[in-house]
Coordinates of C-alpha atoms in Angstrom, one line a residue:
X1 CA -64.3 75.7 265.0
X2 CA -65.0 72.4 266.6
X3 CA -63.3 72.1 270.0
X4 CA -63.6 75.7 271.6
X5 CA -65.3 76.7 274.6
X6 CA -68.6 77.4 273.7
X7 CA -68.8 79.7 276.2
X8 CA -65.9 81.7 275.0
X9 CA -67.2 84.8 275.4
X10 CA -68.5 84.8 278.5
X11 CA -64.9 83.6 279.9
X12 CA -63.8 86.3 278.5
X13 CA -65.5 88.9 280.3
X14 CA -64.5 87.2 283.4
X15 CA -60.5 88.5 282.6
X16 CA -60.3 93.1 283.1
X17 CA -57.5 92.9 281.6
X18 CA -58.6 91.8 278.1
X19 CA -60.7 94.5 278.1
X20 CA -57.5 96.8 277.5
X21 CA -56.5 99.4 274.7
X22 CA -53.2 99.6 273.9
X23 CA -51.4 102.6 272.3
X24 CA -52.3 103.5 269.0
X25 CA -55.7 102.2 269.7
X26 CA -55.1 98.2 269.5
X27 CA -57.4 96.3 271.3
X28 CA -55.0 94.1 273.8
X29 CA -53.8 90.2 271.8
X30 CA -52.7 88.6 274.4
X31 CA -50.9 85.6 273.6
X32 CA -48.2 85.0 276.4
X33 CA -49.7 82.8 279.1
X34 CA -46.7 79.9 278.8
X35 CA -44.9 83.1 280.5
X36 CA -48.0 84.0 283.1
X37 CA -51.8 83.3 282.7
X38 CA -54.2 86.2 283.1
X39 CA -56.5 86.4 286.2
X40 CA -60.0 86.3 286.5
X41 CA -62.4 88.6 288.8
X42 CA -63.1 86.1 291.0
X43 CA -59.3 85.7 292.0
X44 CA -58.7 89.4 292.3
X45 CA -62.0 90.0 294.6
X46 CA -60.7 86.7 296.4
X47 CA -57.5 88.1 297.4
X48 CA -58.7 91.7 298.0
X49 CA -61.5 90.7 300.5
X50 CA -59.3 88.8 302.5
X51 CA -56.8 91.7 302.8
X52 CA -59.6 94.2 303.3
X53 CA -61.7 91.7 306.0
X54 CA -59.7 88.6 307.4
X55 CA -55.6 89.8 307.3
X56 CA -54.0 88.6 309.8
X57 CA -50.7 86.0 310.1
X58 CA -51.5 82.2 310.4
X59 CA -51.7 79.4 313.0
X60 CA -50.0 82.6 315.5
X61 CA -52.7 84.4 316.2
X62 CA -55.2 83.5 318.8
X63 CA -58.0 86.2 317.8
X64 CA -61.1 86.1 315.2
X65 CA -58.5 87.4 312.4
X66 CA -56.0 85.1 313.4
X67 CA -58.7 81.8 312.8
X68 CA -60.4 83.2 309.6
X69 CA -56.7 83.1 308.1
X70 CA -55.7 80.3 308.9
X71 CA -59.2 78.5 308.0
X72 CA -58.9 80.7 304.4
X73 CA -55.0 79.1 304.0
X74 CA -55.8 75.6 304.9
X75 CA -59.2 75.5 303.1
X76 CA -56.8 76.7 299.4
X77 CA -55.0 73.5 300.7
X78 CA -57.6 71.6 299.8
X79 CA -59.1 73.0 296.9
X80 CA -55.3 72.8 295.4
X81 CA -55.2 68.5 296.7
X82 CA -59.0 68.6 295.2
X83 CA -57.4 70.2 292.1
X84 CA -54.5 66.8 291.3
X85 CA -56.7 64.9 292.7
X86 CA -54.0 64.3 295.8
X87 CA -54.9 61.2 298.2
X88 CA -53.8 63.0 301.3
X89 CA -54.1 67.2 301.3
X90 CA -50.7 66.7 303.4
X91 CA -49.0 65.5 300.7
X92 CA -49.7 69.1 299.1
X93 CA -46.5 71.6 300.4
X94 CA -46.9 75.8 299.3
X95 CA -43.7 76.8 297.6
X96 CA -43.2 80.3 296.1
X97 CA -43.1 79.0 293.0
X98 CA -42.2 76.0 291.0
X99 CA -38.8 76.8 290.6
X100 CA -38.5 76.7 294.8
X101 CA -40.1 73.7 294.5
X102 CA -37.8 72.0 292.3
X103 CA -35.0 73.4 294.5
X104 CA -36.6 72.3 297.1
X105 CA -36.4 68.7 296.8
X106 CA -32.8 69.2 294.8
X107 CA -31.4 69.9 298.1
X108 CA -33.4 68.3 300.7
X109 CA -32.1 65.3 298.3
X110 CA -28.3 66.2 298.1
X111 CA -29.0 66.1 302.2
X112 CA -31.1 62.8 302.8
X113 CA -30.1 59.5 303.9
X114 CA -30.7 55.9 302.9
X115 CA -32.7 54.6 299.8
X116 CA -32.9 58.4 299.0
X117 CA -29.3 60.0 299.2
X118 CA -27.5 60.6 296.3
X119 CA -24.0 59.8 296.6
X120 CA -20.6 59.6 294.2
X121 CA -21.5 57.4 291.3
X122 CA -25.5 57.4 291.2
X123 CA -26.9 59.4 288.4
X124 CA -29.2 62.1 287.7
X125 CA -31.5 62.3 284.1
X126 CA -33.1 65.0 282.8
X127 CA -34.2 66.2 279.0
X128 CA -32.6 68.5 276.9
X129 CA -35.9 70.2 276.5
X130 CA -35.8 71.7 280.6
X131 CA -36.4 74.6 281.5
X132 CA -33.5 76.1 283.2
X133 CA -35.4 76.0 286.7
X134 CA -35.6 72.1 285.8
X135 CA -31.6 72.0 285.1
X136 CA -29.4 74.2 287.4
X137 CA -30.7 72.7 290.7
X138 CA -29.5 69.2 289.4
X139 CA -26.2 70.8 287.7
X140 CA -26.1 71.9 291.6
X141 CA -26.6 68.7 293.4
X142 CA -24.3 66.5 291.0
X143 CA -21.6 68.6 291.5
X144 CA -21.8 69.0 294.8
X145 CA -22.4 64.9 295.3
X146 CA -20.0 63.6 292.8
X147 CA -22.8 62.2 290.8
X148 CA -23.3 62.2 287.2
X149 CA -25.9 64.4 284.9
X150 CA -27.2 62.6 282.1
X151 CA -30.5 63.6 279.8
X152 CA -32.4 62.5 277.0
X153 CA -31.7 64.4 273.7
X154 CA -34.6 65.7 271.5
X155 CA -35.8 64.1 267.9
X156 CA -35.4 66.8 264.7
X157 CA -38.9 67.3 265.4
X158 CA -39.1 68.4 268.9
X159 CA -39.7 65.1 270.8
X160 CA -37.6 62.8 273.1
X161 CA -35.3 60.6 272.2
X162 CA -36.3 57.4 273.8
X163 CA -34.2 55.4 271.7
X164 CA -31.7 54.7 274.4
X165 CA -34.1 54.8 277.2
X166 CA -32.9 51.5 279.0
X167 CA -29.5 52.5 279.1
X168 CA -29.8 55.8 280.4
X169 CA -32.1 55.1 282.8
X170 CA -30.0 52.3 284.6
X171 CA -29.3 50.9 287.8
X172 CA -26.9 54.1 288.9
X173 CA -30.1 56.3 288.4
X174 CA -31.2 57.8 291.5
X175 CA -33.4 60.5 290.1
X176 CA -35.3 61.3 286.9
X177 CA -36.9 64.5 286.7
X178 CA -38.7 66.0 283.3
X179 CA -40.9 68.4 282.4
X180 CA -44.4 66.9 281.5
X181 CA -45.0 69.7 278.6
X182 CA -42.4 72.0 277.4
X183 CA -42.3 75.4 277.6
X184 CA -40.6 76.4 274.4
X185 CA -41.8 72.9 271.9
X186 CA -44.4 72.5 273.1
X187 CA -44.3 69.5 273.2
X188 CA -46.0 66.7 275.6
X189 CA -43.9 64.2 276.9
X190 CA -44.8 60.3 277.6
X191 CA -44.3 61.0 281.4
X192 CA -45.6 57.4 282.5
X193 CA -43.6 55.2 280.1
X194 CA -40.5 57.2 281.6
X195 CA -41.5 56.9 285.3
X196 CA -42.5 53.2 284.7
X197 CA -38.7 52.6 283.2
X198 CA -37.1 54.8 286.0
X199 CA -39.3 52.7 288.7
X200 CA -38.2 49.7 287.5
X201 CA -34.1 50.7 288.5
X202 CA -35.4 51.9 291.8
X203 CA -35.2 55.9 291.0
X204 CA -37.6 58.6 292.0
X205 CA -39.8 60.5 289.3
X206 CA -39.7 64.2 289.8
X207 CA -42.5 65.7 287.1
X208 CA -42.4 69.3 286.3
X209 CA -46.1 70.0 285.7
X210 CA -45.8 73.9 285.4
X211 CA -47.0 74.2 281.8
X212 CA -49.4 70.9 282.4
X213 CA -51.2 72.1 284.7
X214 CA -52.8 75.0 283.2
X215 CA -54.5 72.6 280.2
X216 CA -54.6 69.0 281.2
X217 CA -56.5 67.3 283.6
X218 CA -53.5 66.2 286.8
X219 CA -55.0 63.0 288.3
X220 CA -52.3 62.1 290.8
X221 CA -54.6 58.8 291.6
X222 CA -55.0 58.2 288.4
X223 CA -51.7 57.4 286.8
X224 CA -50.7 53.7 287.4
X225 CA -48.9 52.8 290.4
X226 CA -45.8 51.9 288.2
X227 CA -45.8 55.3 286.0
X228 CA -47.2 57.9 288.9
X229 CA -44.4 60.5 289.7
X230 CA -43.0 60.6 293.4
X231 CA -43.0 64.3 293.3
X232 CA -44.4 67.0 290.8
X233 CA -44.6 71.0 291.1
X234 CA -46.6 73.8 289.5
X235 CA -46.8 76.8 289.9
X236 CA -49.8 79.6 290.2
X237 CA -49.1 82.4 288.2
X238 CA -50.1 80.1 285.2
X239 CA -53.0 78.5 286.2
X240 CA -55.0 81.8 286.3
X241 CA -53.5 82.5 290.0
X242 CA -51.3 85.0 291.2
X243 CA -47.4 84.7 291.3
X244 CA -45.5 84.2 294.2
X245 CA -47.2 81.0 295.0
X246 CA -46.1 77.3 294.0
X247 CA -46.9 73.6 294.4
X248 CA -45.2 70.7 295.6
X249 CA -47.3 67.5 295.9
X250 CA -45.0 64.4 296.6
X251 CA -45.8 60.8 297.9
X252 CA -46.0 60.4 301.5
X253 CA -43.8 58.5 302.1
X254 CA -40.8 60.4 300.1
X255 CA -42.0 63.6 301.9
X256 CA -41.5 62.0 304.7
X257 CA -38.0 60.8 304.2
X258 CA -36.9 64.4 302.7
X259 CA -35.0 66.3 305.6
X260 CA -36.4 69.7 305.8
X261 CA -34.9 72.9 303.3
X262 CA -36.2 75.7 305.0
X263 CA -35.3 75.9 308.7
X264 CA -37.7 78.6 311.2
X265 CA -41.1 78.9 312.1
X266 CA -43.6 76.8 312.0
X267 CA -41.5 73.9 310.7
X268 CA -40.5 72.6 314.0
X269 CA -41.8 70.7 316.5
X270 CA -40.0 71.5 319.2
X271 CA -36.0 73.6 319.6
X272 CA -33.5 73.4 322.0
X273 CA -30.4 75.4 322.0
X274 CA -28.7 72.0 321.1
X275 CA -30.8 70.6 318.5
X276 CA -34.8 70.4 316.9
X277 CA -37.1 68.3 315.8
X278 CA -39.9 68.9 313.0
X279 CA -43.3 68.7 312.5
X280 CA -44.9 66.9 310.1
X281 CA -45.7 67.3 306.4
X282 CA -46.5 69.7 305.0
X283 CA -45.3 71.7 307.8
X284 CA -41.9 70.5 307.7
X285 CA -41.3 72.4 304.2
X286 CA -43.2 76.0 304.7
X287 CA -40.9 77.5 307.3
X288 CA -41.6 80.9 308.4
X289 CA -44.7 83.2 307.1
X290 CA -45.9 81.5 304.2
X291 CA -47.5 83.5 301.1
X292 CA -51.0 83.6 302.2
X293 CA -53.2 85.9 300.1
X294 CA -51.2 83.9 297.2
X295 CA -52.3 80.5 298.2
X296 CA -55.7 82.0 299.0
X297 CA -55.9 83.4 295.5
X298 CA -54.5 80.3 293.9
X299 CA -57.6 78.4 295.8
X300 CA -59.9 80.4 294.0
X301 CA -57.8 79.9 290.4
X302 CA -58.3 76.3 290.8
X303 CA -61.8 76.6 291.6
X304 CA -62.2 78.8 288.3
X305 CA -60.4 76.1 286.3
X306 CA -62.2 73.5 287.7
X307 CA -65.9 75.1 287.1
X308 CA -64.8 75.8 283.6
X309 CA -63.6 72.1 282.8
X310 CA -60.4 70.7 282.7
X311 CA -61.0 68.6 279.7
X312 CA -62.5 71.4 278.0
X313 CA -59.5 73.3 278.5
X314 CA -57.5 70.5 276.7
X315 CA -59.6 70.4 273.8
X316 CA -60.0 74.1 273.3
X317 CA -56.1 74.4 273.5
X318 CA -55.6 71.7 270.9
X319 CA -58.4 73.6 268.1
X320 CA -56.6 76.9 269.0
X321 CA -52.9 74.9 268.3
X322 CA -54.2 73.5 265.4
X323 CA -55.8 76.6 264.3
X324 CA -52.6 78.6 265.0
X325 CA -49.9 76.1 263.1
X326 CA -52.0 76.3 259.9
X327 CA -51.9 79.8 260.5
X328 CA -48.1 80.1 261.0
X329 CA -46.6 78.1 258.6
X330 CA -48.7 79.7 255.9
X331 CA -46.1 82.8 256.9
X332 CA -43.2 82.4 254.3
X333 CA -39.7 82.3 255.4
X334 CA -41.6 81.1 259.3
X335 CA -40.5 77.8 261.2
X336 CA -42.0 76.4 264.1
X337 CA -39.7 74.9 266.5
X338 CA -41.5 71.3 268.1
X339 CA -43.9 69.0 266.6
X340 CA -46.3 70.2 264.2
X341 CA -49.5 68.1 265.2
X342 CA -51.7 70.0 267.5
X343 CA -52.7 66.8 269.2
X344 CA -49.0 66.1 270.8
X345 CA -48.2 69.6 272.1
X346 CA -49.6 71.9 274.4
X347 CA -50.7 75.8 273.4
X348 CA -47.0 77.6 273.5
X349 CA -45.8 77.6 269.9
X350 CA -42.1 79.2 269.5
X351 CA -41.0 80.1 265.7
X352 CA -38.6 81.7 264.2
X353 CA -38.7 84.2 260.6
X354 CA -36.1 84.4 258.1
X355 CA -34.4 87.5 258.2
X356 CA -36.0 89.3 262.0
X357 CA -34.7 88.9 264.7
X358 CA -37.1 87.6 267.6
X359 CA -36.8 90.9 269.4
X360 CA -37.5 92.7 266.7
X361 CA -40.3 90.8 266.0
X362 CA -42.1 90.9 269.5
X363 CA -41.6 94.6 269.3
X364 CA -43.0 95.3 265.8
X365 CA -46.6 92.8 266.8
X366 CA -46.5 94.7 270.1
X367 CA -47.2 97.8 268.2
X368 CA -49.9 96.6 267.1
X369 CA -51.1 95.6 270.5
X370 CA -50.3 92.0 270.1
X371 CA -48.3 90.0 273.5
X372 CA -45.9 87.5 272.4
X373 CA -42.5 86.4 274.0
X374 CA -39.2 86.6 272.9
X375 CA -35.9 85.3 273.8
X376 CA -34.4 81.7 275.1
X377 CA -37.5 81.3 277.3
X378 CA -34.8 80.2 279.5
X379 CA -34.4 77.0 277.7
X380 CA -31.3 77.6 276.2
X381 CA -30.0 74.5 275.8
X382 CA -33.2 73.3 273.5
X383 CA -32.5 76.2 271.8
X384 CA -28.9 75.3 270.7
X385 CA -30.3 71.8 269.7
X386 CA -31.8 73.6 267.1
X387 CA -29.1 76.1 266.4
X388 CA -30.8 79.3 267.2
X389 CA -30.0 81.9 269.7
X390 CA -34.0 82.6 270.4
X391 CA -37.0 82.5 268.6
X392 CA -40.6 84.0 269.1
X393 CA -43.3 82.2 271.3
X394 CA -46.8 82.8 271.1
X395 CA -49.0 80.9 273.7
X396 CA -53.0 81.3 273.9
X397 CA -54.8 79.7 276.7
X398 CA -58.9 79.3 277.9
X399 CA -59.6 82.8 276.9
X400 CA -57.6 83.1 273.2
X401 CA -59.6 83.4 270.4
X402 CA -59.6 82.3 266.7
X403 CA -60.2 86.1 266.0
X404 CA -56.7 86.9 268.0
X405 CA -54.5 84.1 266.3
X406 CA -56.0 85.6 262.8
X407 CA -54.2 89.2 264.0
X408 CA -51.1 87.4 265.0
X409 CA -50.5 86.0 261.3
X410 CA -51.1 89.4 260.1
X411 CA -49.0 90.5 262.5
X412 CA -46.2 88.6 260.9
X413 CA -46.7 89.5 257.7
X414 CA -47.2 92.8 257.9
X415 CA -43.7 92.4 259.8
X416 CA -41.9 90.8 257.2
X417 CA -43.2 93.9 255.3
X418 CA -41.5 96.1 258.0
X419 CA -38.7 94.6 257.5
X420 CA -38.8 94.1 253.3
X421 CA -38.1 90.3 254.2
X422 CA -38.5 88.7 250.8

């Protein structure tokens, strides 16, 4: 199949886990890394040499420990900058996870001043296609501001609705935040034509990059000065990295004006029992201990992603999509929720089958030692765009193969058998 790694299986020997059998003797289908990626050796020897050799807090400690970690913390730092491409490795803040991230700049918003405050009146845009981590925080600061909510609504086909573009996006927006690919659609969003139009009003771009990240290439210097985001998260758990470790890269300048979220250690530059002051970015957001085997693990993730190839990523994704559509919608009574050409959606495929509930479904393929998601995918408002409750959502990634989308679609007949669908 034109468009796969050739190296295929090779990568996959770098992944334990997919080495698995599964009860009843299935070999382990993975096919759930929109939810988390798997990780590969070199991320779990990464993180267990440093907690078996160099452990020790950061920028505290004055001994040998105390240094390596520090050097280990900072030096993921960079790989992650190296990684988007960032200008300054400054601009690059450690979150938990995206969804800190996002409520990260939520509040330090609903709490700056000037250019940046959001006050009674201004608006907020997002897309009916958010994830709920993309959602809530702005639900949060609207209310809370007496500003308005607005989003664009989603085509019959699983794509923005840009129709009204220059109307939603007006001189009242403060902020428009979207996800660059969606988590349940699948679908990949035209993130600089948006930024360019919410640039033009004066707003700030806030890109949620969490299901990008994994299988595109993120060029923050890339992207035209008129349609680069401000700010953009990911997080690591999906980029072959561990969880409890996130991304915020943002201008310097906006960073700069955000007040701080966190208040504690390490985020100050000096306290008084009257008042403090704060250091500078990224310092000014990581208050207290920061996760630092995650960010040391994440380093390595990148490194892994970048050694592989970026744009090879991409491509195999979009044979695997492809490959996977024709599959699915050869399934009677099966319909895929987002666009149906591989080329303008990312590897996360949600579905629905007449007559099965999604649960029922995961549980039957997971018999047969195949990984798939079901539920909202906490997206429930795409969801009810498309009148369903929830739907099924396989996802391959780098190390998915043809072999495993073929037992998928077998899967799903074999569960419409189950079931005496038809």
């Amino acid at each position: 199949m034109d468009g796969l790694l050739p190296e295929l299986e090779v990568i996959r020997k770098d992944f334990p886990i997919l080495e698995r059998q599964l009860a009843g003797g299935f070999p382990l289908v993975y096919l759930d890394s929109a939810n988390t990626s798997q990780k590969p050796q070199v991320v779990i020897d990464t993180m267990v040499d440093h907690l078996e050799r160099h452990n020790a807090n950061i920028s505290r400690a004055m001994h040998q420990l105390g240094s390596e970690s520090t050097e280990a913390f900072e030096a993921a730092r960079d790989r992650v900058a190296a990684f988007i491409k960032a200008p300054d490795r400054d601009e690059v803040i450690f979150t938990k996870n995206a969804t800190e991230a996002l409520n990260l700049v939520a509040n330090s918003l609903s709490w700056a001043t000037g250019d940046l405050a959001v006050e009674s009146g201004d608006e907020v845009v997002i897309t009916e296609m958010e994830h709920h981590s993309n959602i809530v925080p702005w639900q949060l600061l609207t209310e809370r501001k007496g500003a308005t909510l607005r989003w664009f609504g989603l085509t019959d086909d699983g794509r923005l609705d840009l129709s009204n573009i220059d109307e939603l996006i007006n001189e009242r927006t403060k902020v428009v935040s979207l996800t660059w690919v969606s988590n349940m659609l699948g679908t990949i969003n035209p993130v600089a034509q948006i930024a360019a139009r919410a640039h033009e009003v004066g707003a700030i771009v806030v890109v949620d990059a969490s299901q990008a990240a994994p299988q595109l290439p993120v060029d923050v210097q890339a992207m035209d000065g008129a349609s680069r985001p401000d700010l953009l998260v990911f997080t690591g758990h999906k980029v072959v990295g561990p969880t409890g470790i996130g991304v915020l890269w943002g201008r310097r300048e906006v960073l700069d004006a955000l007040p701080p979220f966190h208040g504690g250690g390490e985020m100050i530059e000096t306290v008084t029992m009257q008042r403090s002051t704060y250091a500078q970015i990224p310092h000014k957001f990581e208050a207290g201990t920061p996760p630092i085997i995650e960010a040391i693990g994440l380093g390595a993730a990148v490194d892994y992603l970048d050694h592989v190839g970026l744009d090879a990523i991409h491509a195999h994704e979009q044979a695997l999509t492809g490959y996977a559509l024709e599959g699915l919608t050869s399934v009677p009574g099966l319909r895929v929720l987002g666009p149906l050409d591989a080329a303008s959606r990312g590897g996360a495929i949600s579905f629905e089958l007449e007559g099965v509930h999604p649960h029922d479904i995961a549980q039957v393929l997971d018999s047969r030692g195949i990984a798939v998601r079901a539920g909202h995918h906490c997206a429930k408002p795409a969801h009810a765009r498309f009148g369903v409750q929830a739907s099924t959502r396989m996802s391959s990634y780098l190390y998915t193969t043809p072999t495993e989308i073929d037992a998928l679609v077998d899967g799903l007949n074999y569960t419409r058998s189950y079931f005496k669908v038809g």
